[in-house]
Amino acid sequence: MTVKRGLFLTLEGVDGAGKSTHVQWMVDTLTSRGVTVLCTREPGGTPIGEKLRELLLHEPMSLECETLLMFAARAEHVRSVIEPALAAGSWVVCDRFTDATFAYQGGGRELGTTKIEALERWVHPDLQPDVTWLFDVPLEVARERLNRTRDKDRFEQEADSFFLRTRQVYLDRAASQAQRFRVVDSTQPIDAIRIELGQQIDNLIRAGSDR
Ligand code: TMP
């Protein structure tokens, strides 16, 4: 019997968008509906990836180094974790993926898209998320939430202009790839967001059983 490939689900948003509040809840919801789920994150998700994460979040480095390390971690993650899980029929919920590189390095740090597209073609030519939730908030809301965070990492310390460019790339990608993206107004109360997410998850499970 051939195993039905799992779905690849990603969560995105600027720092302070409230994405992390929902990751484990989504995994628990899928599990309670009988779906086998692997939960992972980027940068990270493998022993090497987690070491690279430490460097990426805390060590000053050039934009080239930062972008290449994001994709180095991703290469390891895709080959050793994400692809095998999907092939075995598990669904994968990933806290950030390549959309984050387009938004943060491409937009926030103004690298643009060409080099990132080339790395994407090299590292995961045949893999794209099936669904991406973009948790979206305006600057003031993100700032307010981030102000409650102590020990901010390199990205969380960035200026408002960085945040605005990053958010704009996310919104542009969501608009141009509307099939894949679900934009969540993350200024709503958590319960309201969960009702919306729960319905979307149910639709995915229903569509999945028809595949
Ligand atoms: P997290 O706080 O959501 O775990 O993400 C870690 C930080 O890494 C976050 O500020 C966004 C940043 N990041 C990038 O700049 N580029 C990327 O490709 C990824 C995956 C994350």
JSON list of N, CA and C in Angstrom, two decimals, residues 72-120:
[
{"chain": "A", "resi": 72, "resn": "ALA", "atom": "N", "xyz": [21.74, 26.96, 5.06]},
{"chain": "A", "resi": 72, "resn": "ALA", "atom": "CA", "xyz": [22.52, 25.79, 5.50]},
{"chain": "A", "resi": 72, "resn": "ALA", "atom": "C", "xyz": [21.69, 24.99, 6.51]},
{"chain": "A", "resi": 73, "resn": "ALA", "atom": "N", "xyz": [21.12, 25.71, 7.47]},
{"chain": "A", "resi": 73, "resn": "ALA", "atom": "CA", "xyz": [20.26, 25.04, 8.46]},
{"chain": "A", "resi": 73, "resn": "ALA", "atom": "C", "xyz": [19.07, 24.38, 7.77]},
{"chain": "A", "resi": 74, "resn": "ARG", "atom": "N", "xyz": [18.53, 25.09, 6.79]},
{"chain": "A", "resi": 74, "resn": "ARG", "atom": "CA", "xyz": [17.34, 24.59, 6.08]},
{"chain": "A", "resi": 74, "resn": "ARG", "atom": "C", "xyz": [17.66, 23.33, 5.27]},
{"chain": "A", "resi": 75, "resn": "ALA", "atom": "N", "xyz": [18.83, 23.30, 4.64]},
{"chain": "A", "resi": 75, "resn": "ALA", "atom": "CA", "xyz": [19.20, 22.14, 3.83]},
{"chain": "A", "resi": 75, "resn": "ALA", "atom": "C", "xyz": [19.20, 20.87, 4.70]},
{"chain": "A", "resi": 76, "resn": "GLU", "atom": "N", "xyz": [19.80, 21.00, 5.87]},
{"chain": "A", "resi": 76, "resn": "GLU", "atom": "CA", "xyz": [19.87, 19.88, 6.81]},
{"chain": "A", "resi": 76, "resn": "GLU", "atom": "C", "xyz": [18.45, 19.48, 7.26]},
{"chain": "A", "resi": 77, "resn": "HIS", "atom": "N", "xyz": [17.67, 20.49, 7.56]},
{"chain": "A", "resi": 77, "resn": "HIS", "atom": "CA", "xyz": [16.31, 20.30, 8.07]},
{"chain": "A", "resi": 77, "resn": "HIS", "atom": "C", "xyz": [15.41, 19.61, 7.04]},
{"chain": "A", "resi": 78, "resn": "VAL", "atom": "N", "xyz": [15.49, 20.09, 5.80]},
{"chain": "A", "resi": 78, "resn": "VAL", "atom": "CA", "xyz": [14.64, 19.52, 4.74]},
{"chain": "A", "resi": 78, "resn": "VAL", "atom": "C", "xyz": [14.99, 18.06, 4.52]},
{"chain": "A", "resi": 79, "resn": "ARG", "atom": "N", "xyz": [16.32, 17.80, 4.39]},
{"chain": "A", "resi": 79, "resn": "ARG", "atom": "CA", "xyz": [16.73, 16.42, 4.06]},
{"chain": "A", "resi": 79, "resn": "ARG", "atom": "C", "xyz": [16.54, 15.44, 5.20]},
{"chain": "A", "resi": 80, "resn": "SER", "atom": "N", "xyz": [16.84, 15.87, 6.43]},
{"chain": "A", "resi": 80, "resn": "SER", "atom": "CA", "xyz": [16.85, 14.87, 7.49]},
{"chain": "A", "resi": 80, "resn": "SER", "atom": "C", "xyz": [15.56, 14.84, 8.30]},
{"chain": "A", "resi": 81, "resn": "VAL", "atom": "N", "xyz": [14.73, 15.87, 8.21]},
{"chain": "A", "resi": 81, "resn": "VAL", "atom": "CA", "xyz": [13.51, 15.90, 9.04]},
{"chain": "A", "resi": 81, "resn": "VAL", "atom": "C", "xyz": [12.24, 16.06, 8.20]},
{"chain": "A", "resi": 82, "resn": "ILE", "atom": "N", "xyz": [12.16, 17.14, 7.43]},
{"chain": "A", "resi": 82, "resn": "ILE", "atom": "CA", "xyz": [10.88, 17.48, 6.81]},
{"chain": "A", "resi": 82, "resn": "ILE", "atom": "C", "xyz": [10.49, 16.47, 5.73]},
{"chain": "A", "resi": 83, "resn": "GLU", "atom": "N", "xyz": [11.40, 16.24, 4.77]},
{"chain": "A", "resi": 83, "resn": "GLU", "atom": "CA", "xyz": [11.06, 15.33, 3.66]},
{"chain": "A", "resi": 83, "resn": "GLU", "atom": "C", "xyz": [10.76, 13.91, 4.15]},
{"chain": "A", "resi": 84, "resn": "PRO", "atom": "N", "xyz": [11.61, 13.34, 5.03]},
{"chain": "A", "resi": 84, "resn": "PRO", "atom": "CA", "xyz": [11.30, 11.98, 5.49]},
{"chain": "A", "resi": 84, "resn": "PRO", "atom": "C", "xyz": [9.94, 11.90, 6.21]},
{"chain": "A", "resi": 85, "resn": "ALA", "atom": "N", "xyz": [9.62, 12.91, 6.99]},
{"chain": "A", "resi": 85, "resn": "ALA", "atom": "CA", "xyz": [8.33, 12.88, 7.71]},
{"chain": "A", "resi": 85, "resn": "ALA", "atom": "C", "xyz": [7.17, 12.95, 6.72]},
{"chain": "A", "resi": 86, "resn": "LEU", "atom": "N", "xyz": [7.24, 13.85, 5.76]},
{"chain": "A", "resi": 86, "resn": "LEU", "atom": "CA", "xyz": [6.15, 13.98, 4.77]},
{"chain": "A", "resi": 86, "resn": "LEU", "atom": "C", "xyz": [6.00, 12.69, 3.97]},
{"chain": "A", "resi": 87, "resn": "ALA", "atom": "N", "xyz": [7.15, 12.10, 3.60]},
{"chain": "A", "resi": 87, "resn": "ALA", "atom": "CA", "xyz": [7.12, 10.86, 2.80]},
{"chain": "A", "resi": 87, "resn": "ALA", "atom": "C", "xyz": [6.50, 9.72, 3.60]},
{"chain": "A", "resi": 88, "resn": "ALA", "atom": "N", "xyz": [6.68, 9.76, 4.92]},
{"chain": "A", "resi": 88, "resn": "ALA", "atom": "CA", "xyz": [6.12, 8.70, 5.77]},
{"chain": "A", "resi": 88, "resn": "ALA", "atom": "C", "xyz": [4.64, 8.95, 6.08]},
{"chain": "A", "resi": 89, "resn": "GLY", "atom": "N", "xyz": [4.09, 10.06, 5.57]},
{"chain": "A", "resi": 89, "resn": "GLY", "atom": "CA", "xyz": [2.66, 10.33, 5.74]},
{"chain": "A", "resi": 89, "resn": "GLY", "atom": "C", "xyz": [2.34, 11.26, 6.88]},
{"chain": "A", "resi": 90, "resn": "SER", "atom": "N", "xyz": [3.37, 11.68, 7.62]},
{"chain": "A", "resi": 90, "resn": "SER", "atom": "CA", "xyz": [3.13, 12.61, 8.73]},
{"chain": "A", "resi": 90, "resn": "SER", "atom": "C", "xyz": [2.90, 14.01, 8.18]},
{"chain": "A", "resi": 91, "resn": "TRP", "atom": "N", "xyz": [2.07, 14.79, 8.85]},
{"chain": "A", "resi": 91, "resn": "TRP", "atom": "CA", "xyz": [1.97, 16.21, 8.51]},
{"chain": "A", "resi": 91, "resn": "TRP", "atom": "C", "xyz": [3.08, 16.93, 9.26]},
{"chain": "A", "resi": 92, "resn": "VAL", "atom": "N", "xyz": [3.59, 18.00, 8.67]},
{"chain": "A", "resi": 92, "resn": "VAL", "atom": "CA", "xyz": [4.66, 18.75, 9.32]},
{"chain": "A", "resi": 92, "resn": "VAL", "atom": "C", "xyz": [4.18, 20.18, 9.55]},
{"chain": "A", "resi": 93, "resn": "VAL", "atom": "N", "xyz": [4.25, 20.60, 10.82]},
{"chain": "A", "resi": 93, "resn": "VAL", "atom": "CA", "xyz": [3.96, 22.00, 11.16]},
{"chain": "A", "resi": 93, "resn": "VAL", "atom": "C", "xyz": [5.29, 22.66, 11.46]},
{"chain": "A", "resi": 94, "resn": "CYS", "atom": "N", "xyz": [5.65, 23.64, 10.65]},
{"chain": "A", "resi": 94, "resn": "CYS", "atom": "CA", "xyz": [6.97, 24.26, 10.79]},
{"chain": "A", "resi": 94, "resn": "CYS", "atom": "C", "xyz": [6.82, 25.75, 11.11]},
{"chain": "A", "resi": 95, "resn": "ASP", "atom": "N", "xyz": [7.41, 26.13, 12.24]},
{"chain": "A", "resi": 95, "resn": "ASP", "atom": "CA", "xyz": [7.41, 27.52, 12.69]},
{"chain": "A", "resi": 95, "resn": "ASP", "atom": "C", "xyz": [8.48, 28.26, 11.87]},
{"chain": "A", "resi": 96, "resn": "ARG", "atom": "N", "xyz": [8.06, 28.87, 10.80]},
{"chain": "A", "resi": 96, "resn": "ARG", "atom": "CA", "xyz": [8.87, 29.60, 9.80]},
{"chain": "A", "resi": 96, "resn": "ARG", "atom": "C", "xyz": [9.54, 28.66, 8.79]},
{"chain": "A", "resi": 97, "resn": "PHE", "atom": "N", "xyz": [9.67, 29.18, 7.57]},
{"chain": "A", "resi": 97, "resn": "PHE", "atom": "CA", "xyz": [10.39, 28.49, 6.49]},
{"chain": "A", "resi": 97, "resn": "PHE", "atom": "C", "xyz": [10.90, 29.57, 5.53]},
{"chain": "A", "resi": 98, "resn": "THR", "atom": "N", "xyz": [11.05, 29.25, 4.26]},
{"chain": "A", "resi": 98, "resn": "THR", "atom": "CA", "xyz": [11.73, 30.16, 3.34]},
{"chain": "A", "resi": 98, "resn": "THR", "atom": "C", "xyz": [11.04, 31.51, 3.16]},
{"chain": "A", "resi": 99, "resn": "ASP", "atom": "N", "xyz": [9.72, 31.58, 3.37]},
{"chain": "A", "resi": 99, "resn": "ASP", "atom": "CA", "xyz": [9.07, 32.89, 3.32]},
{"chain": "A", "resi": 99, "resn": "ASP", "atom": "C", "xyz": [9.75, 33.86, 4.28]},
{"chain": "A", "resi": 100, "resn": "ALA", "atom": "N", "xyz": [10.24, 33.33, 5.43]},
{"chain": "A", "resi": 100, "resn": "ALA", "atom": "CA", "xyz": [10.91, 34.20, 6.41]},
{"chain": "A", "resi": 100, "resn": "ALA", "atom": "C", "xyz": [12.20, 34.77, 5.85]},
{"chain": "A", "resi": 101, "resn": "THR", "atom": "N", "xyz": [12.90, 34.00, 5.01]},
{"chain": "A", "resi": 101, "resn": "THR", "atom": "CA", "xyz": [14.14, 34.53, 4.42]},
{"chain": "A", "resi": 101, "resn": "THR", "atom": "C", "xyz": [13.81, 35.64, 3.42]},
{"chain": "A", "resi": 102, "resn": "PHE", "atom": "N", "xyz": [12.75, 35.43, 2.61]},
{"chain": "A", "resi": 102, "resn": "PHE", "atom": "CA", "xyz": [12.34, 36.49, 1.68]},
{"chain": "A", "resi": 102, "resn": "PHE", "atom": "C", "xyz": [11.95, 37.75, 2.47]},
{"chain": "A", "resi": 103, "resn": "ALA", "atom": "N", "xyz": [11.23, 37.56, 3.59]},
{"chain": "A", "resi": 103, "resn": "ALA", "atom": "CA", "xyz": [10.73, 38.72, 4.34]},
{"chain": "A", "resi": 103, "resn": "ALA", "atom": "C", "xyz": [11.85, 39.41, 5.13]},
{"chain": "A", "resi": 104, "resn": "TYR", "atom": "N", "xyz": [12.62, 38.62, 5.88]},
{"chain": "A", "resi": 104, "resn": "TYR", "atom": "CA", "xyz": [13.62, 39.23, 6.78]},
{"chain": "A", "resi": 104, "resn": "TYR", "atom": "C", "xyz": [14.90, 39.63, 6.05]},
{"chain": "A", "resi": 105, "resn": "GLN", "atom": "N", "xyz": [15.51, 38.66, 5.33]},
{"chain": "A", "resi": 105, "resn": "GLN", "atom": "CA", "xyz": [16.76, 39.01, 4.65]},
{"chain": "A", "resi": 105, "resn": "GLN", "atom": "C", "xyz": [16.45, 39.79, 3.36]},
{"chain": "A", "resi": 106, "resn": "GLY", "atom": "N", "xyz": [15.46, 39.31, 2.60]},
{"chain": "A", "resi": 106, "resn": "GLY", "atom": "CA", "xyz": [15.11, 39.97, 1.34]},
{"chain": "A", "resi": 106, "resn": "GLY", "atom": "C", "xyz": [14.53, 41.35, 1.55]},
{"chain": "A", "resi": 107, "resn": "GLY", "atom": "N", "xyz": [13.58, 41.47, 2.50]},
{"chain": "A", "resi": 107, "resn": "GLY", "atom": "CA", "xyz": [12.89, 42.73, 2.75]},
{"chain": "A", "resi": 107, "resn": "GLY", "atom": "C", "xyz": [13.57, 43.54, 3.84]},
{"chain": "A", "resi": 108, "resn": "GLY", "atom": "N", "xyz": [13.56, 42.98, 5.06]},
{"chain": "A", "resi": 108, "resn": "GLY", "atom": "CA", "xyz": [14.13, 43.69, 6.22]},
{"chain": "A", "resi": 108, "resn": "GLY", "atom": "C", "xyz": [15.54, 44.16, 5.96]},
{"chain": "A", "resi": 109, "resn": "ARG", "atom": "N", "xyz": [16.37, 43.25, 5.47]},
{"chain": "A", "resi": 109, "resn": "ARG", "atom": "CA", "xyz": [17.78, 43.62, 5.23]},
{"chain": "A", "resi": 109, "resn": "ARG", "atom": "C", "xyz": [18.04, 44.04, 3.79]},
{"chain": "A", "resi": 110, "resn": "GLU", "atom": "N", "xyz": [16.99, 44.10, 3.00]},
{"chain": "A", "resi": 110, "resn": "GLU", "atom": "CA", "xyz": [17.03, 44.66, 1.63]},
{"chain": "A", "resi": 110, "resn": "GLU", "atom": "C", "xyz": [17.96, 43.91, 0.67]},
{"chain": "A", "resi": 111, "resn": "LEU", "atom": "N", "xyz": [18.01, 42.59, 0.82]},
{"chain": "A", "resi": 111, "resn": "LEU", "atom": "CA", "xyz": [18.80, 41.77, -0.12]},
{"chain": "A", "resi": 111, "resn": "LEU", "atom": "C", "xyz": [18.06, 41.59, -1.45]},
{"chain": "A", "resi": 112, "resn": "GLY", "atom": "N", "xyz": [16.76, 41.75, -1.43]},
{"chain": "A", "resi": 112, "resn": "GLY", "atom": "CA", "xyz": [15.99, 41.51, -2.66]},
{"chain": "A", "resi": 112, "resn": "GLY", "atom": "C", "xyz": [15.69, 40.02, -2.81]},
{"chain": "A", "resi": 113, "resn": "THR", "atom": "N", "xyz": [15.17, 39.65, -3.97]},
{"chain": "A", "resi": 113, "resn": "THR", "atom": "CA", "xyz": [14.68, 38.27, -4.11]},
{"chain": "A", "resi": 113, "resn": "THR", "atom": "C", "xyz": [15.58, 37.35, -4.93]},
{"chain": "A", "resi": 114, "resn": "THR", "atom": "N", "xyz": [16.40, 37.91, -5.83]},
{"chain": "A", "resi": 114, "resn": "THR", "atom": "CA", "xyz": [17.08, 37.06, -6.82]},
{"chain": "A", "resi": 114, "resn": "THR", "atom": "C", "xyz": [17.98, 36.00, -6.18]},
{"chain": "A", "resi": 115, "resn": "LYS", "atom": "N", "xyz": [18.81, 36.42, -5.23]},
{"chain": "A", "resi": 115, "resn": "LYS", "atom": "CA", "xyz": [19.74, 35.46, -4.62]},
{"chain": "A", "resi": 115, "resn": "LYS", "atom": "C", "xyz": [18.98, 34.44, -3.77]},
{"chain": "A", "resi": 116, "resn": "ILE", "atom": "N", "xyz": [17.93, 34.88, -3.11]},
{"chain": "A", "resi": 116, "resn": "ILE", "atom": "CA", "xyz": [17.16, 33.96, -2.27]},
{"chain": "A", "resi": 116, "resn": "ILE", "atom": "C", "xyz": [16.43, 32.94, -3.14]},
{"chain": "A", "resi": 117, "resn": "GLU", "atom": "N", "xyz": [15.92, 33.40, -4.28]},
{"chain": "A", "resi": 117, "resn": "GLU", "atom": "CA", "xyz": [15.28, 32.45, -5.20]},
{"chain": "A", "resi": 117, "resn": "GLU", "atom": "C", "xyz": [16.27, 31.40, -5.68]},
{"chain": "A", "resi": 118, "resn": "ALA", "atom": "N", "xyz": [17.52, 31.83, -5.93]},
{"chain": "A", "resi": 118, "resn": "ALA", "atom": "CA", "xyz": [18.54, 30.87, -6.39]},
{"chain": "A", "resi": 118, "resn": "ALA", "atom": "C", "xyz": [18.83, 29.84, -5.30]},
{"chain": "A", "resi": 119, "resn": "LEU", "atom": "N", "xyz": [18.93, 30.30, -4.05]},
{"chain": "A", "resi": 119, "resn": "LEU", "atom": "CA", "xyz": [19.19, 29.37, -2.95]},
{"chain": "A", "resi": 119, "resn": "LEU", "atom": "C", "xyz": [18.00, 28.42, -2.75]},
{"chain": "A", "resi": 120, "resn": "GLU", "atom": "N", "xyz": [16.82, 28.97, -2.90]},
{"chain": "A", "resi": 120, "resn": "GLU", "atom": "CA", "xyz": [15.61, 28.15, -2.76]},
{"chain": "A", "resi": 120, "resn": "GLU", "atom": "C", "xyz": [15.61, 27.04, -3.82]}
]
